[in-house]
PDB file of C-alpha atoms in Angstrom:
ATOM      1  CA  MET A   1       0.284   0.086  -0.443  1.00 42.00           C
ATOM      2  CA  ILE A   2       1.265   3.291   1.354  1.00 48.00           C
ATOM      3  CA  HIS A   3       5.444   3.444   2.046  1.00 44.00           C
ATOM      4  CA  GLU A   4       5.140   4.232   6.102  1.00 46.00           C
ATOM      5  CA  ALA A   5       6.924   3.207   8.640  1.00 47.00           C
ATOM      6  CA  ALA A   6       4.425   0.128  10.294  1.00 52.00           C
ATOM      7  CA  GLY A   7       1.509   1.889  12.538  1.00 68.00           C
ATOM      8  CA  SER A   8       2.557   4.656  11.416  1.00 87.00           C
ATOM      9  CA  PRO A   9      -0.689   6.612  11.506  1.00 96.00           C
ATOM     10  CA  LEU A  10      -2.367   8.022   7.847  1.00 97.00           C
ATOM     11  CA  CYS A  11      -3.996  11.702   7.463  1.00 96.00           C
ATOM     12  CA  PRO A  12      -6.650  11.295   5.040  1.00 96.00           C
ATOM     13  CA  SER A  13      -6.754  14.353   3.803  1.00 94.00           C
ATOM     14  CA  ALA A  14      -3.137  14.343   2.260  1.00 95.00           C
ATOM     15  CA  PRO A  15      -1.898  16.704  -0.777  1.00 94.00           C
ATOM     16  CA  ALA A  16      -1.492  15.009  -4.057  1.00 95.00           C
ATOM     17  CA  ALA A  17       2.158  13.469  -4.531  1.00 96.00           C
ATOM     18  CA  ALA A  18       4.043  11.120  -5.548  1.00 97.00           C
ATOM     19  CA  GLY A  19       3.442   7.703  -2.715  1.00 97.00           C
ATOM     20  CA  ALA A  20       0.068   8.559  -1.351  1.00 97.00           C
ATOM     21  CA  ALA A  21      -2.804   6.102  -1.603  1.00 97.00           C
ATOM     22  CA  LEU A  22      -6.016   7.904  -3.361  1.00 97.00           C
ATOM     23  CA  ILE A  23      -8.700   6.942  -1.373  1.00 96.00           C
ATOM     24  CA  GLY A  24     -11.483   8.675  -2.484  1.00 95.00           C
ATOM     25  CA  VAL A  25     -13.058  10.727  -5.506  1.00 95.00           C
ATOM     26  CA  VAL A  26     -15.395  13.872  -4.867  1.00 94.00           C
ATOM     27  CA  ASP A  27     -18.759  13.128  -6.712  1.00 94.00           C
ATOM     28  CA  ALA A  28     -20.787  15.501  -8.387  1.00 93.00           C
ATOM     29  CA  LYS A  29     -22.971  16.068  -4.849  1.00 91.00           C
ATOM     30  CA  GLY A  30     -19.330  17.353  -2.844  1.00 89.00           C
ATOM     31  CA  ARG A  31     -19.205  13.762  -0.258  1.00 89.00           C
ATOM     32  CA  VAL A  32     -16.196  11.494  -0.763  1.00 92.00           C
ATOM     33  CA  VAL A  33     -16.940   8.546  -2.502  1.00 93.00           C
ATOM     34  CA  HIS A  34     -14.594   5.991  -0.807  1.00 93.00           C
ATOM     35  CA  LEU A  35     -12.638   3.219  -3.327  1.00 95.00           C
ATOM     36  CA  ILE A  36     -12.449  -0.416  -2.475  1.00 93.00           C
ATOM     37  CA  THR A  37      -8.952  -0.179  -3.105  1.00 94.00           C
ATOM     38  CA  PRO A  38      -6.655   2.806  -2.283  1.00 94.00           C
ATOM     39  CA  LEU A  39      -4.226   3.151  -4.926  1.00 96.00           C
ATOM     40  CA  VAL A  40      -0.655   4.387  -4.442  1.00 97.00           C
ATOM     41  CA  VAL A  41       0.092   7.623  -6.744  1.00 98.00           C
ATOM     42  CA  ASP A  42       2.981   7.987  -8.895  1.00 98.00           C
ATOM     43  CA  GLU A  43       4.008  11.604 -10.322  1.00 97.00           C
ATOM     44  CA  ASN A  44       2.597  10.898 -13.609  1.00 97.00           C
ATOM     45  CA  PHE A  45      -0.791  10.917 -12.191  1.00 97.00           C
ATOM     46  CA  VAL A  46       0.065  13.530  -9.877  1.00 97.00           C
ATOM     47  CA  GLU A  47       0.950  15.702 -13.084  1.00 96.00           C
ATOM     48  CA  VAL A  48      -2.467  14.765 -15.047  1.00 96.00           C
ATOM     49  CA  ALA A  49      -4.499  15.734 -12.851  1.00 96.00           C
ATOM     50  CA  HIS A  50      -2.887  18.542 -12.101  1.00 95.00           C
ATOM     51  CA  ARG A  51      -3.832  19.825 -15.644  1.00 95.00           C
ATOM     52  CA  ASN A  52      -7.574  20.067 -15.317  1.00 90.00           C
ATOM     53  CA  GLY A  53      -7.103  21.708 -11.988  1.00 91.00           C
ATOM     54  CA  THR A  54      -6.565  21.178  -7.982  1.00 93.00           C
ATOM     55  CA  PRO A  55      -6.264  17.306  -7.917  1.00 95.00           C
ATOM     56  CA  GLU A  56      -7.585  17.798  -4.153  1.00 94.00           C
ATOM     57  CA  ARG A  57     -10.910  19.253  -5.074  1.00 93.00           C
ATOM     58  CA  ARG A  58     -11.811  15.718  -7.039  1.00 95.00           C
ATOM     59  CA  PHE A  59     -10.314  13.544  -5.310  1.00 96.00           C
ATOM     60  CA  ARG A  60      -8.850  12.507  -0.931  1.00 95.00           C
ATOM     61  CA  PHE A  61      -5.606  11.262  -0.369  1.00 97.00           C
ATOM     62  CA  ALA A  62      -3.750   9.819   2.528  1.00 97.00           C
ATOM     63  CA  SER A  63       0.152   9.730   3.733  1.00 96.00           C
ATOM     64  CA  PRO A  64       1.835   9.786   6.641  1.00 97.00           C
ATOM     65  CA  CYS A  65       0.636  12.280   9.641  1.00 96.00           C
ATOM     66  CA  GLN A  66       3.540  14.642   9.417  1.00 94.00           C
ATOM     67  CA  GLU A  67       2.347  15.862  12.377  1.00 94.00           C
ATOM     68  CA  GLY A  68       4.219  19.219  13.949  1.00 92.00           C
ATOM     69  CA  ARG A  69       5.464  20.089  10.241  1.00 94.00           C
ATOM     70  CA  CYS A  70       1.665  20.536   9.519  1.00 92.00           C
ATOM     71  CA  SER A  71      -0.734  22.976   9.504  1.00 92.00           C
ATOM     72  CA  HIS A  72      -3.526  21.507  10.878  1.00 92.00           C
ATOM     73  CA  TRP A  73      -0.859  20.032  14.237  1.00 94.00           C
ATOM     74  CA  ALA A  74      -2.042  21.014  17.643  1.00 93.00           C
ATOM     75  CA  GLY A  75      -0.589  20.003  20.562  1.00 90.00           C
ATOM     76  CA  GLN A  76      -0.081  15.952  20.027  1.00 92.00           C
ATOM     77  CA  GLN A  77      -3.322  15.365  17.848  1.00 93.00           C
ATOM     78  CA  CYS A  78      -4.117  16.925  14.407  1.00 94.00           C
ATOM     79  CA  GLY A  79      -6.627  20.207  15.123  1.00 92.00           C
ATOM     80  CA  LEU A  80      -8.673  19.634  11.869  1.00 91.00           C
ATOM     81  CA  ILE A  81     -10.380  16.479  12.711  1.00 89.00           C
ATOM     82  CA  GLY A  82     -12.255  18.587  15.909  1.00 85.00           C
ATOM     83  CA  LYS A  83     -13.013  21.834  13.435  1.00 88.00           C
ATOM     84  CA  LEU A  84     -14.585  19.486  10.641  1.00 85.00           C
ATOM     85  CA  HIS A  85     -16.532  17.710  13.178  1.00 79.00           C
ATOM     86  CA  GLY A  86     -17.656  21.117  14.813  1.00 80.00           C
ATOM     87  CA  ALA A  87     -18.690  22.490  11.937  1.00 80.00           C
ATOM     88  CA  ALA A  88     -20.579  19.597  10.230  1.00 73.00           C
ATOM     89  CA  ALA A  89     -22.146  18.999  13.702  1.00 72.00           C
ATOM     90  CA  GLY A  90     -22.997  22.828  13.153  1.00 70.00           C
ATOM     91  CA  ILE A  91     -25.116  22.692  10.383  1.00 68.00           C
ATOM     92  CA  GLY A  92     -27.029  19.065  10.833  1.00 68.00           C
ATOM     93  CA  LEU A  93     -23.945  17.374   8.516  1.00 65.00           C
ATOM     94  CA  SER A  94     -22.515  15.261  10.824  1.00 63.00           C
ATOM     95  CA  ASN A  95     -23.759  11.236  11.993  1.00 65.00           C
ATOM     96  CA  ASP A  96     -21.834  10.137  14.825  1.00 65.00           C
ATOM     97  CA  GLU A  97     -24.601   6.767  14.798  1.00 73.00           C
ATOM     98  CA  ALA A  98     -24.806   6.226  11.049  1.00 74.00           C
ATOM     99  CA  PRO A  99     -23.111   2.673  10.504  1.00 81.00           C
ATOM    100  CA  LEU A 100     -19.676   2.712   9.958  1.00 84.00           C
ATOM    101  CA  PRO A 101     -19.032   3.504   5.463  1.00 81.00           C
ATOM    102  CA  PRO A 102     -16.324   1.511   4.318  1.00 86.00           C
ATOM    103  CA  CYS A 103     -13.122   2.610   5.186  1.00 91.00           C
ATOM    104  CA  THR A 104      -9.720   0.775   3.991  1.00 92.00           C
ATOM    105  CA  ILE A 105      -7.478   2.933   5.706  1.00 95.00           C
ATOM    106  CA  ARG A 106      -9.410   3.598   8.981  1.00 94.00           C
ATOM    107  CA  ALA A 107      -7.158   0.956  11.101  1.00 93.00           C
ATOM    108  CA  GLN A 108      -4.302   3.524  10.783  1.00 95.00           C
ATOM    109  CA  CYS A 109      -6.474   6.539  10.096  1.00 96.00           C
ATOM    110  CA  ARG A 110      -5.283   9.398  12.322  1.00 96.00           C
ATOM    111  CA  TRP A 111      -8.655  10.913  12.413  1.00 94.00           C
ATOM    112  CA  TRP A 112      -9.553   7.669  13.737  1.00 94.00           C
ATOM    113  CA  GLN A 113      -7.087   6.812  15.831  1.00 95.00           C
ATOM    114  CA  GLN A 114      -8.404  10.181  17.674  1.00 93.00           C
ATOM    115  CA  ARG A 115     -12.016  10.670  17.394  1.00 90.00           C
ATOM    116  CA  GLY A 116     -13.810   7.267  16.157  1.00 89.00           C
ATOM    117  CA  ARG A 117     -17.329   7.380  15.098  1.00 87.00           C
ATOM    118  CA  GLN A 118     -17.135  10.777  15.037  1.00 85.00           C
ATOM    119  CA  ALA A 119     -14.143  11.220  12.884  1.00 87.00           C
ATOM    120  CA  CYS A 120     -15.874   9.035  10.363  1.00 86.00           C
ATOM    121  CA  GLY A 121     -19.533  10.742  10.433  1.00 81.00           C
ATOM    122  CA  VAL A 122     -18.025  13.924   8.887  1.00 83.00           C
ATOM    123  CA  CYS A 123     -14.953  12.327   6.825  1.00 84.00           C
ATOM    124  CA  SER A 124     -16.850  12.306   3.599  1.00 84.00           C
ATOM    125  CA  VAL A 125     -17.988  15.828   3.214  1.00 82.00           C
ATOM    126  CA  VAL A 126     -14.365  16.903   3.623  1.00 84.00           C
ATOM    127  CA  VAL A 127     -12.999  17.659   0.187  1.00 84.00           C
ATOM    128  CA  THR A 128      -9.325  18.840   1.463  1.00 79.00           C
ATOM    129  CA  ASP A 129      -9.024  22.136  -1.960  1.00 71.00           C
ATOM    130  CA  GLN A 130     -12.112  24.229  -0.870  1.00 55.00           C
ATOM    131  CA  ARG A 131      -9.821  27.424  -2.115  1.00 58.00           C
ATOM    132  CA  LEU A 132     -11.947  29.415  -4.793  1.00 50.00           C
ATOM    133  CA  PRO A 133     -10.591  28.657  -8.058  1.00 55.00           C
ATOM    134  CA  ALA A 134      -8.307  31.000  -9.596  1.00 55.00           C
ATOM    135  CA  SER A 135      -9.728  33.363 -12.572  1.00 49.00           C
TER     136      SER A 135
END
């Protein structure tokens, strides 16, 4: 799968880069449809994906968590999942009671390790790059 140290937590919202795993595709409704089998992407995939705009708007990638090297790192954990869950709950998008969706990285997912079901309840609505397109 992904080239990482055994048991190393994975970021489920990583940038498109060679060696990252493609774990989902963003559908027309803006929800992530998780792949049954993650696909490790290479430089060619990343280059071609960039030709059609920002890949992170259309795909979800996973790669080893960068911890303190990431702008979302807060103390000893990822601060992003807490913010995402809070925002989703505030607009009625989180469903902590729903059946868990299929996920190929759950055992190593940083968000799952921190928040469990709460992370899975919002994961399908997380699109990594939501910046407005450059005009």
